[in-house]
Amino acid sequence: MHTIRVHAEHDYDVVIGCDWRQSLSQLLAPYTRVAVVFSSAMRDRVKDAQSHDSEIHYFEVADGESAKSSASLHSLWNWLGAAGFTRSDVIVGVGGGTITDLAGFAAASWLRGVNWIAVPTTLAGMVDAAIGGKTGINSDYGKNLIGAFHSPQKVLIDTSWLSTLSDRDFAAGLAEVIKTGFIADDEILKAISGKKITDIRHDESTVLDLITRSVAVKAHVVGGDFKESFNREILNYGHTLAHAIEIDSKYELRHGEAVSIGLVFAAELAGVKSLLDTSIIDMHRQILSQAGLPTTYPAAKWQKLYPLLALDKKARGHQLRFVALTAIGQVIRIEDANESELTRAYERISS
Ligand code: GLY
């Protein structure tokens, strides 16, 4: 078991390699009521959460991006109200990023803030979504546009959940791990490079190492800039185009799949501006495609994607801003990309 501390509005631990049921039952004692907000795909494994002293209530949410709708949040608020949830109660989010984002935002907003615990069940949740206190839902205008920074009391990472994932979902999580490698930890790239998804996921110690390294980077970045005034933006490497692709694909693509395409685009943009060596751009394509992730998107989609880039949270006024690399681990912002440069970068990733 490995514990990594995150410094935020309050400090909390991410416990990696635990038995989530055991760890959770130890945490629940101080609370009168517990709301377990869980993804329907996990129903059989979740309903046996145990507590000797607290009343446990279960709120099931359908999987997928629809979990992060205002309708879903509204039903959760009503359910908390009907069950009489007070400030001495706790919300536990058990599921992928959509569920922990929803549960965390319900915790941020219910009674102006109650405690919550994150139990991520996907690789993407373990290495990214459940860490760092970003909670929220989507708006019709874009992903995560409504939300709050509200850190959990604890993040419990039990890697046995990973056996429930398809290779496609595992690969989608790996996209965030690979992103972390490019922005901050070359060892991650070395551990993944040249390996197929099945080799990676069946190598338990590599998986634990990849999760631990990714969480360590995220904890470090979040600890230095919890509310994303600047440095935390580096975690959004590849995400500007990715969010536009997610909207365009109506969330048919997994977040990680869109991030994979967005990472190659960001690398190509740095290439267009002569900031990044071709060998590192090629490395993006190679590692991501070997992991079974997409790296291209249809050429005809650019007309639709380009205006969507303006909804990125990093944009300031009319100025688009991109996280980019000049080398592995050397992160910069591109704040002066013009339409023709962006179009050229997109041409290089389009199919
Ligand atoms: N997923 C990016 C962040 O937490 O800042």
mmCIF file of C-alpha atoms and ligand atoms in Angstrom:
data_model
loop_
_atom_site.group_PDB
_atom_site.id
_atom_site.type_symbol
_atom_site.label_atom_id
_atom_site.label_comp_id
_atom_site.label_asym_id
_atom_site.label_seq_id
_atom_site.Cartn_x
_atom_site.Cartn_y
_atom_site.Cartn_z
ATOM 1 C CA MET A 1 0.000 0.000 0.000
ATOM 2 C CA HIS A 2 1.244 3.463 -0.867
ATOM 3 C CA THR A 3 -0.022 6.786 0.440
ATOM 4 C CA ILE A 4 0.420 10.124 -1.328
ATOM 5 C CA ARG A 5 -0.615 13.335 0.388
ATOM 6 C CA VAL A 6 -2.321 16.091 -1.597
ATOM 7 C CA HIS A 7 -2.073 19.653 -0.285
ATOM 8 C CA ALA A 8 -5.181 21.634 -1.147
ATOM 9 C CA GLU A 9 -7.808 23.610 0.813
ATOM 10 C CA HIS A 10 -7.340 20.747 3.268
ATOM 11 C CA ASP A 11 -4.691 18.053 3.036
ATOM 12 C CA TYR A 12 -5.827 14.526 2.250
ATOM 13 C CA ASP A 13 -4.361 11.168 1.339
ATOM 14 C CA VAL A 14 -4.626 9.092 -1.789
ATOM 15 C CA VAL A 15 -4.246 5.480 -0.691
ATOM 16 C CA ILE A 16 -3.015 3.301 -3.552
ATOM 17 C CA GLY A 17 -3.367 -0.487 -3.473
ATOM 18 C CA CYS A 18 -5.915 -0.754 -0.662
ATOM 19 C CA ASP A 19 -9.005 -2.928 -0.208
ATOM 20 C CA TRP A 20 -11.628 -0.217 -0.681
ATOM 21 C CA ARG A 21 -14.295 -1.920 1.482
ATOM 22 C CA GLN A 22 -11.977 -2.322 4.440
ATOM 23 C CA SER A 23 -10.515 1.165 4.162
ATOM 24 C CA LEU A 24 -13.942 2.737 3.688
ATOM 25 C CA SER A 25 -15.503 1.025 6.686
ATOM 26 C CA GLN A 26 -12.743 2.488 8.878
ATOM 27 C CA LEU A 27 -13.500 5.973 7.582
ATOM 28 C CA LEU A 28 -17.260 5.909 8.052
ATOM 29 C CA ALA A 29 -17.438 5.692 11.852
ATOM 30 C CA PRO A 30 -17.785 9.464 12.502
ATOM 31 C CA TYR A 31 -20.728 9.864 10.131
ATOM 32 C CA THR A 32 -24.411 9.308 10.866
ATOM 33 C CA ARG A 33 -25.484 8.774 7.257
ATOM 34 C CA VAL A 34 -23.510 7.726 4.212
ATOM 35 C CA ALA A 35 -24.666 8.333 0.634
ATOM 36 C CA VAL A 36 -22.934 5.899 -1.685
ATOM 37 C CA VAL A 37 -23.306 7.344 -5.176
ATOM 38 C CA PHE A 38 -22.298 4.567 -7.518
ATOM 39 C CA SER A 39 -22.252 3.629 -11.168
ATOM 40 C CA SER A 40 -24.817 1.014 -12.160
ATOM 41 C CA ALA A 41 -22.073 -1.099 -13.748
ATOM 42 C CA MET A 42 -20.630 -1.621 -10.258
ATOM 43 C CA ARG A 43 -23.919 -2.556 -8.548
ATOM 44 C CA ASP A 44 -22.925 -6.089 -7.502
ATOM 45 C CA ARG A 45 -19.600 -5.031 -6.038
ATOM 46 C CA VAL A 46 -20.840 -1.896 -4.298
ATOM 47 C CA LYS A 47 -23.861 -3.044 -2.356
ATOM 48 C CA ASP A 48 -21.718 -4.880 0.169
ATOM 49 C CA ALA A 49 -20.077 -1.692 1.509
ATOM 50 C CA GLN A 50 -20.033 -2.117 5.271
ATOM 51 C CA SER A 51 -20.373 0.127 8.256
ATOM 52 C CA HIS A 52 -21.161 -0.816 11.822
ATOM 53 C CA ASP A 53 -22.295 2.570 12.986
ATOM 54 C CA SER A 54 -23.638 4.574 10.067
ATOM 55 C CA GLU A 55 -26.787 4.214 7.979
ATOM 56 C CA ILE A 56 -25.825 3.557 4.349
ATOM 57 C CA HIS A 57 -28.017 4.839 1.509
ATOM 58 C CA TYR A 58 -27.319 3.894 -2.102
ATOM 59 C CA PHE A 59 -27.866 6.165 -5.103
ATOM 60 C CA GLU A 60 -27.382 4.454 -8.449
ATOM 61 C CA VAL A 61 -26.383 6.461 -11.508
ATOM 62 C CA ALA A 62 -26.352 5.215 -15.104
ATOM 63 C CA ASP A 63 -22.880 5.039 -16.575
ATOM 64 C CA GLY A 64 -21.640 7.512 -19.102
ATOM 65 C CA GLU A 65 -21.522 11.238 -19.546
ATOM 66 C CA SER A 66 -25.272 11.555 -18.800
ATOM 67 C CA ALA A 67 -24.290 11.130 -15.114
ATOM 68 C CA LYS A 68 -22.876 14.656 -15.331
ATOM 69 C CA SER A 69 -26.107 16.332 -16.408
ATOM 70 C CA SER A 70 -28.067 18.920 -14.438
ATOM 71 C CA ALA A 71 -30.989 16.432 -14.377
ATOM 72 C CA SER A 72 -28.878 13.783 -12.694
ATOM 73 C CA LEU A 73 -27.515 16.300 -10.155
ATOM 74 C CA HIS A 74 -31.034 17.528 -9.483
ATOM 75 C CA SER A 75 -32.269 14.011 -8.657
ATOM 76 C CA LEU A 76 -29.282 13.486 -6.387
ATOM 77 C CA TRP A 77 -29.992 16.743 -4.504
ATOM 78 C CA ASN A 78 -33.646 15.724 -4.092
ATOM 79 C CA TRP A 79 -32.647 12.288 -2.887
ATOM 80 C CA LEU A 80 -30.219 13.764 -0.317
ATOM 81 C CA GLY A 81 -33.021 16.054 0.841
ATOM 82 C CA ALA A 82 -35.515 13.204 1.126
ATOM 83 C CA ALA A 83 -33.007 11.101 3.082
ATOM 84 C CA GLY A 84 -32.356 14.067 5.424
ATOM 85 C CA PHE A 85 -28.644 14.468 4.754
ATOM 86 C CA THR A 86 -26.983 16.929 7.139
ATOM 87 C CA ARG A 87 -23.522 18.436 7.476
ATOM 88 C CA SER A 88 -22.385 15.551 9.663
ATOM 89 C CA ASP A 89 -23.038 13.047 6.875
ATOM 90 C CA VAL A 90 -20.787 11.988 4.022
ATOM 91 C CA ILE A 91 -21.053 11.252 0.307
ATOM 92 C CA VAL A 92 -18.980 8.446 -1.210
ATOM 93 C CA GLY A 93 -18.543 8.379 -5.000
ATOM 94 C CA VAL A 94 -17.812 4.896 -6.359
ATOM 95 C CA GLY A 95 -17.273 4.763 -10.106
ATOM 96 C CA GLY A 96 -15.408 6.308 -12.994
ATOM 97 C CA GLY A 97 -14.704 10.006 -13.426
ATOM 98 C CA THR A 98 -18.279 10.866 -14.316
ATOM 99 C CA ILE A 99 -19.535 9.447 -11.010
ATOM 100 C CA THR A 100 -16.833 10.932 -8.782
ATOM 101 C CA ASP A 101 -17.257 14.319 -10.533
ATOM 102 C CA LEU A 102 -21.012 14.193 -9.869
ATOM 103 C CA ALA A 103 -20.690 12.912 -6.289
ATOM 104 C CA GLY A 104 -18.007 15.495 -5.529
ATOM 105 C CA PHE A 105 -20.098 18.348 -6.922
ATOM 106 C CA ALA A 106 -23.146 17.203 -4.966
ATOM 107 C CA ALA A 107 -20.877 17.243 -1.887
ATOM 108 C CA ALA A 108 -19.595 20.725 -2.800
ATOM 109 C CA SER A 109 -23.065 22.152 -3.228
ATOM 110 C CA TRP A 110 -25.247 20.288 -0.713
ATOM 111 C CA LEU A 111 -25.606 22.509 2.389
ATOM 112 C CA ARG A 112 -22.734 24.569 0.899
ATOM 113 C CA GLY A 113 -20.320 21.710 1.329
ATOM 114 C CA VAL A 114 -20.270 18.304 3.012
ATOM 115 C CA ASN A 115 -17.463 15.762 3.243
ATOM 116 C CA TRP A 116 -16.910 13.235 0.516
ATOM 117 C CA ILE A 117 -14.702 10.248 -0.259
ATOM 118 C CA ALA A 118 -13.677 9.143 -3.750
ATOM 119 C CA VAL A 119 -13.439 5.483 -4.741
ATOM 120 C CA PRO A 120 -12.382 5.538 -8.406
ATOM 121 C CA THR A 121 -13.051 2.311 -10.292
ATOM 122 C CA THR A 122 -11.487 3.177 -13.656
ATOM 123 C CA LEU A 123 -7.868 3.842 -14.524
ATOM 124 C CA ALA A 124 -8.815 7.355 -15.706
ATOM 125 C CA GLY A 125 -10.465 8.004 -12.340
ATOM 126 C CA MET A 126 -7.518 6.620 -10.360
ATOM 127 C CA VAL A 127 -4.855 8.673 -12.107
ATOM 128 C CA ASP A 128 -6.788 11.830 -12.838
ATOM 129 C CA ALA A 129 -10.477 12.509 -12.258
ATOM 130 C CA ALA A 130 -10.715 11.523 -8.583
ATOM 131 C CA ILE A 131 -7.519 13.345 -7.598
ATOM 132 C CA GLY A 132 -7.269 17.091 -7.199
ATOM 133 C CA GLY A 133 -10.708 18.209 -6.026
ATOM 134 C CA LYS A 134 -12.190 19.293 -9.370
ATOM 135 C CA THR A 135 -15.869 18.399 -9.269
ATOM 136 C CA GLY A 136 -18.627 19.307 -11.664
ATOM 137 C CA ILE A 137 -21.124 18.608 -14.376
ATOM 138 C CA ASN A 138 -21.359 19.445 -18.077
ATOM 139 C CA SER A 139 -23.325 22.248 -19.682
ATOM 140 C CA ASP A 140 -24.895 22.096 -23.131
ATOM 141 C CA TYR A 141 -22.039 24.404 -24.142
ATOM 142 C CA GLY A 142 -19.221 22.176 -23.008
ATOM 143 C CA LYS A 143 -17.654 19.759 -20.638
ATOM 144 C CA ASN A 144 -17.099 20.579 -16.959
ATOM 145 C CA LEU A 145 -18.269 24.169 -17.399
ATOM 146 C CA ILE A 146 -20.205 24.048 -14.105
ATOM 147 C CA GLY A 147 -18.362 22.952 -11.010
ATOM 148 C CA ALA A 148 -16.430 23.635 -7.856
ATOM 149 C CA PHE A 149 -13.065 22.890 -6.328
ATOM 150 C CA HIS A 150 -13.956 20.648 -3.392
ATOM 151 C CA SER A 151 -11.369 18.148 -2.187
ATOM 152 C CA PRO A 152 -12.374 14.740 -0.867
ATOM 153 C CA GLN A 153 -11.400 13.541 2.617
ATOM 154 C CA LYS A 154 -9.668 10.551 1.078
ATOM 155 C CA VAL A 155 -9.182 8.809 -2.264
ATOM 156 C CA LEU A 156 -9.188 5.003 -2.046
ATOM 157 C CA ILE A 157 -7.542 3.262 -4.996
ATOM 158 C CA ASP A 158 -8.235 -0.469 -5.094
ATOM 159 C CA THR A 159 -6.676 -1.818 -8.281
ATOM 160 C CA SER A 160 -8.900 -4.926 -8.255
ATOM 161 C CA TRP A 161 -11.562 -2.716 -9.895
ATOM 162 C CA LEU A 162 -9.399 -2.600 -13.016
ATOM 163 C CA SER A 163 -10.327 -6.186 -13.916
ATOM 164 C CA THR A 164 -13.869 -4.893 -14.578
ATOM 165 C CA LEU A 165 -12.626 -2.676 -17.424
ATOM 166 C CA SER A 166 -12.615 -3.528 -21.118
ATOM 167 C CA ASP A 167 -9.303 -3.066 -22.929
ATOM 168 C CA ARG A 168 -10.882 0.016 -24.517
ATOM 169 C CA ASP A 169 -11.598 1.610 -21.132
ATOM 170 C CA PHE A 170 -8.210 0.647 -19.760
ATOM 171 C CA ALA A 171 -6.551 2.240 -22.796
ATOM 172 C CA ALA A 172 -8.644 5.381 -22.293
ATOM 173 C CA GLY A 173 -7.188 5.662 -18.777
ATOM 174 C CA LEU A 174 -3.731 5.037 -20.132
ATOM 175 C CA ALA A 175 -4.055 8.182 -22.260
ATOM 176 C CA GLU A 176 -3.962 10.279 -19.056
ATOM 177 C CA VAL A 177 -1.005 8.243 -17.780
ATOM 178 C CA ILE A 178 0.850 8.861 -21.066
ATOM 179 C CA LYS A 179 -0.037 12.569 -20.865
ATOM 180 C CA THR A 180 1.521 12.629 -17.383
ATOM 181 C CA GLY A 181 4.618 10.966 -18.776
ATOM 182 C CA PHE A 182 5.043 13.614 -21.458
ATOM 183 C CA ILE A 183 4.551 16.573 -19.134
ATOM 184 C CA ALA A 184 6.518 15.362 -16.134
ATOM 185 C CA ASP A 185 7.809 11.803 -15.858
ATOM 186 C CA ASP A 186 9.856 10.145 -18.562
ATOM 187 C CA GLU A 187 9.925 6.872 -16.575
ATOM 188 C CA ILE A 188 6.218 6.464 -17.334
ATOM 189 C CA LEU A 189 6.938 6.610 -21.054
ATOM 190 C CA LYS A 190 9.792 4.122 -20.702
ATOM 191 C CA ALA A 191 7.527 1.693 -18.824
ATOM 192 C CA ILE A 192 4.829 1.855 -21.504
ATOM 193 C CA SER A 193 6.909 2.224 -24.637
ATOM 194 C CA GLY A 194 6.820 -0.747 -27.000
ATOM 195 C CA LYS A 195 4.146 -2.557 -24.973
ATOM 196 C CA LYS A 196 0.694 -3.615 -26.006
ATOM 197 C CA ILE A 197 -2.278 -2.902 -23.799
ATOM 198 C CA THR A 198 -2.639 -6.546 -22.733
ATOM 199 C CA ASP A 199 1.012 -6.719 -21.639
ATOM 200 C CA ILE A 200 0.605 -3.583 -19.555
ATOM 201 C CA ARG A 201 -2.669 -4.402 -17.850
ATOM 202 C CA HIS A 202 -1.625 -7.913 -16.845
ATOM 203 C CA ASP A 203 1.595 -6.713 -15.264
ATOM 204 C CA GLU A 204 0.376 -5.783 -11.798
ATOM 205 C CA SER A 205 3.557 -4.151 -10.566
ATOM 206 C CA THR A 206 3.810 -1.968 -13.684
ATOM 207 C CA VAL A 207 0.175 -0.911 -13.283
ATOM 208 C CA LEU A 208 0.760 -0.005 -9.625
ATOM 209 C CA ASP A 209 3.907 1.882 -10.552
ATOM 210 C CA LEU A 210 2.135 3.798 -13.348
ATOM 211 C CA ILE A 211 -0.717 4.760 -11.013
ATOM 212 C CA THR A 212 1.661 5.794 -8.226
ATOM 213 C CA ARG A 213 3.802 7.901 -10.558
ATOM 214 C CA SER A 214 0.771 9.568 -12.136
ATOM 215 C CA VAL A 215 -0.806 10.340 -8.762
ATOM 216 C CA ALA A 216 2.521 11.701 -7.485
ATOM 217 C CA VAL A 217 2.761 14.121 -10.423
ATOM 218 C CA LYS A 218 -0.850 15.187 -10.057
ATOM 219 C CA ALA A 219 -0.529 15.664 -6.281
ATOM 220 C CA HIS A 220 2.582 17.774 -6.794
ATOM 221 C CA VAL A 221 0.976 19.984 -9.445
ATOM 222 C CA VAL A 222 -2.317 20.380 -7.557
ATOM 223 C CA GLY A 223 -0.429 21.122 -4.317
ATOM 224 C CA GLY A 224 1.247 24.077 -6.030
ATOM 225 C CA ASP A 225 -1.841 25.510 -7.724
ATOM 226 C CA PHE A 226 -5.088 24.027 -6.427
ATOM 227 C CA LYS A 227 -7.405 26.497 -8.170
ATOM 228 C CA GLU A 228 -5.613 26.411 -11.528
ATOM 229 C CA SER A 229 -4.346 29.949 -11.637
ATOM 230 C CA PHE A 230 -1.555 28.787 -13.959
ATOM 231 C CA ASN A 231 0.636 25.731 -13.242
ATOM 232 C CA ARG A 232 -2.239 23.270 -12.904
ATOM 233 C CA GLU A 233 -3.086 23.985 -16.531
ATOM 234 C CA ILE A 234 -0.264 21.644 -17.538
ATOM 235 C CA LEU A 235 -2.544 18.736 -16.590
ATOM 236 C CA ASN A 236 -4.696 19.870 -19.491
ATOM 237 C CA TYR A 237 -2.059 18.949 -22.067
ATOM 238 C CA GLY A 238 -4.006 17.656 -25.070
ATOM 239 C CA HIS A 239 -7.361 18.590 -23.566
ATOM 240 C CA THR A 240 -8.229 21.701 -25.598
ATOM 241 C CA LEU A 241 -8.944 19.826 -28.807
ATOM 242 C CA ALA A 242 -10.070 16.773 -26.785
ATOM 243 C CA HIS A 243 -12.996 18.614 -25.187
ATOM 244 C CA ALA A 244 -14.122 19.885 -28.604
ATOM 245 C CA ILE A 245 -13.903 16.340 -30.004
ATOM 246 C CA GLU A 246 -15.937 14.989 -27.094
ATOM 247 C CA ILE A 247 -18.706 17.471 -27.819
ATOM 248 C CA ASP A 248 -18.524 16.781 -31.560
ATOM 249 C CA SER A 249 -18.681 13.012 -31.031
ATOM 250 C CA LYS A 250 -21.557 13.468 -28.562
ATOM 251 C CA TYR A 251 -19.392 11.662 -26.018
ATOM 252 C CA GLU A 252 -19.276 8.518 -28.190
ATOM 253 C CA LEU A 253 -15.507 8.661 -27.814
ATOM 254 C CA ARG A 254 -14.108 8.050 -24.343
ATOM 255 C CA HIS A 255 -12.487 11.087 -22.715
ATOM 256 C CA GLY A 256 -9.089 9.370 -22.924
ATOM 257 C CA GLU A 257 -9.556 8.611 -26.614
ATOM 258 C CA ALA A 258 -10.267 12.259 -27.321
ATOM 259 C CA VAL A 259 -7.271 13.215 -25.157
ATOM 260 C CA SER A 260 -5.094 10.876 -27.196
ATOM 261 C CA ILE A 261 -6.015 12.710 -30.421
ATOM 262 C CA GLY A 262 -5.630 16.038 -28.597
ATOM 263 C CA LEU A 263 -2.127 15.114 -27.407
ATOM 264 C CA VAL A 264 -0.936 14.466 -30.961
ATOM 265 C CA PHE A 265 -2.577 17.730 -32.065
ATOM 266 C CA ALA A 266 -0.819 19.684 -29.287
ATOM 267 C CA ALA A 267 2.489 18.085 -30.237
ATOM 268 C CA GLU A 268 1.901 18.916 -33.922
ATOM 269 C CA LEU A 269 1.002 22.509 -32.999
ATOM 270 C CA ALA A 270 4.345 22.830 -31.214
ATOM 271 C CA GLY A 271 5.891 21.319 -34.361
ATOM 272 C CA VAL A 272 4.174 23.869 -36.637
ATOM 273 C CA LYS A 273 5.683 26.588 -34.461
ATOM 274 C CA SER A 274 9.118 24.889 -34.607
ATOM 275 C CA LEU A 275 9.148 24.385 -30.861
ATOM 276 C CA LEU A 276 9.221 20.574 -30.682
ATOM 277 C CA ASP A 277 11.417 18.018 -32.398
ATOM 278 C CA THR A 278 9.760 15.677 -34.904
ATOM 279 C CA SER A 279 11.077 12.637 -33.023
ATOM 280 C CA ILE A 280 9.043 13.584 -29.941
ATOM 281 C CA ILE A 281 5.952 14.262 -32.045
ATOM 282 C CA ASP A 282 6.369 10.793 -33.588
ATOM 283 C CA MET A 283 6.824 9.330 -30.108
ATOM 284 C CA HIS A 284 3.392 10.702 -29.134
ATOM 285 C CA ARG A 285 1.806 8.889 -32.076
ATOM 286 C CA GLN A 286 3.724 5.700 -31.509
ATOM 287 C CA ILE A 287 3.067 5.249 -27.760
ATOM 288 C CA LEU A 288 -0.590 6.210 -28.034
ATOM 289 C CA SER A 289 -1.364 4.037 -31.032
ATOM 290 C CA GLN A 290 0.509 1.074 -29.562
ATOM 291 C CA ALA A 291 -1.773 1.397 -26.517
ATOM 292 C CA GLY A 292 -4.723 1.023 -28.909
ATOM 293 C CA LEU A 293 -5.687 4.700 -28.807
ATOM 294 C CA PRO A 294 -6.841 6.835 -31.757
ATOM 295 C CA THR A 295 -4.521 9.546 -33.039
ATOM 296 C CA THR A 296 -6.505 10.962 -35.980
ATOM 297 C CA TYR A 297 -9.876 12.637 -36.563
ATOM 298 C CA PRO A 298 -11.757 13.331 -39.827
ATOM 299 C CA ALA A 299 -10.498 16.278 -41.863
ATOM 300 C CA ALA A 300 -14.035 17.515 -42.521
ATOM 301 C CA LYS A 301 -14.633 18.032 -38.783
ATOM 302 C CA TRP A 302 -12.265 21.001 -38.452
ATOM 303 C CA GLN A 303 -14.925 23.574 -39.396
ATOM 304 C CA LYS A 304 -16.991 22.360 -36.455
ATOM 305 C CA LEU A 305 -14.140 21.846 -33.975
ATOM 306 C CA TYR A 306 -12.416 25.187 -34.497
ATOM 307 C CA PRO A 307 -15.210 27.359 -32.978
ATOM 308 C CA LEU A 308 -15.591 24.868 -30.112
ATOM 309 C CA LEU A 309 -11.989 25.525 -29.043
ATOM 310 C CA ALA A 310 -13.109 28.947 -27.810
ATOM 311 C CA LEU A 311 -15.046 27.277 -24.975
ATOM 312 C CA ASP A 312 -11.861 25.939 -23.421
ATOM 313 C CA LYS A 313 -11.458 27.109 -19.829
ATOM 314 C CA LYS A 314 -7.882 28.185 -20.556
ATOM 315 C CA ALA A 315 -9.062 30.718 -23.164
ATOM 316 C CA ARG A 316 -8.832 34.362 -22.079
ATOM 317 C CA GLY A 317 -11.133 36.716 -23.935
ATOM 318 C CA HIS A 318 -10.690 35.881 -27.629
ATOM 319 C CA GLN A 319 -7.265 34.355 -27.105
ATOM 320 C CA LEU A 320 -6.949 30.566 -27.261
ATOM 321 C CA ARG A 321 -4.227 29.147 -25.042
ATOM 322 C CA PHE A 322 -2.604 25.734 -25.470
ATOM 323 C CA VAL A 323 -0.402 23.694 -23.189
ATOM 324 C CA ALA A 324 2.536 22.509 -25.279
ATOM 325 C CA LEU A 325 5.966 20.932 -24.954
ATOM 326 C CA THR A 326 9.417 21.968 -26.079
ATOM 327 C CA ALA A 327 10.802 18.618 -24.848
ATOM 328 C CA ILE A 328 9.595 15.799 -22.595
ATOM 329 C CA GLY A 329 8.910 17.402 -19.210
ATOM 330 C CA GLN A 330 9.384 20.952 -20.575
ATOM 331 C CA VAL A 331 5.943 22.533 -20.637
ATOM 332 C CA ILE A 332 5.087 25.930 -22.121
ATOM 333 C CA ARG A 333 1.898 27.763 -23.142
ATOM 334 C CA ILE A 334 1.227 28.733 -26.738
ATOM 335 C CA GLU A 335 -0.826 31.924 -26.565
ATOM 336 C CA ASP A 336 -0.385 33.286 -30.063
ATOM 337 C CA ALA A 337 -1.497 30.421 -32.283
ATOM 338 C CA ASN A 338 -3.366 31.799 -35.282
ATOM 339 C CA GLU A 339 -6.032 30.075 -37.327
ATOM 340 C CA SER A 340 -3.651 29.079 -40.081
ATOM 341 C CA GLU A 341 -1.205 27.421 -37.623
ATOM 342 C CA LEU A 342 -4.046 25.596 -35.900
ATOM 343 C CA THR A 343 -5.399 24.451 -39.251
ATOM 344 C CA ARG A 344 -1.952 23.169 -40.268
ATOM 345 C CA ALA A 345 -1.606 21.231 -37.000
ATOM 346 C CA TYR A 346 -5.076 19.742 -37.531
ATOM 347 C CA GLU A 347 -4.226 18.759 -41.140
ATOM 348 C CA ARG A 348 -1.340 16.710 -39.730
ATOM 349 C CA ILE A 349 -3.650 14.673 -37.489
ATOM 350 C CA SER A 350 -6.647 14.441 -39.803
ATOM 351 C CA SER A 351 -7.725 11.258 -41.513
HETATM 352 N N1 GLY B 1 -7.798 16.875 -15.115
HETATM 353 C C1 GLY B 1 -7.047 18.051 -14.967
HETATM 354 C C2 GLY B 1 -7.029 18.603 -13.592
HETATM 355 O O1 GLY B 1 -7.475 17.959 -12.652
HETATM 356 O O2 GLY B 1 -6.590 19.708 -13.396
#
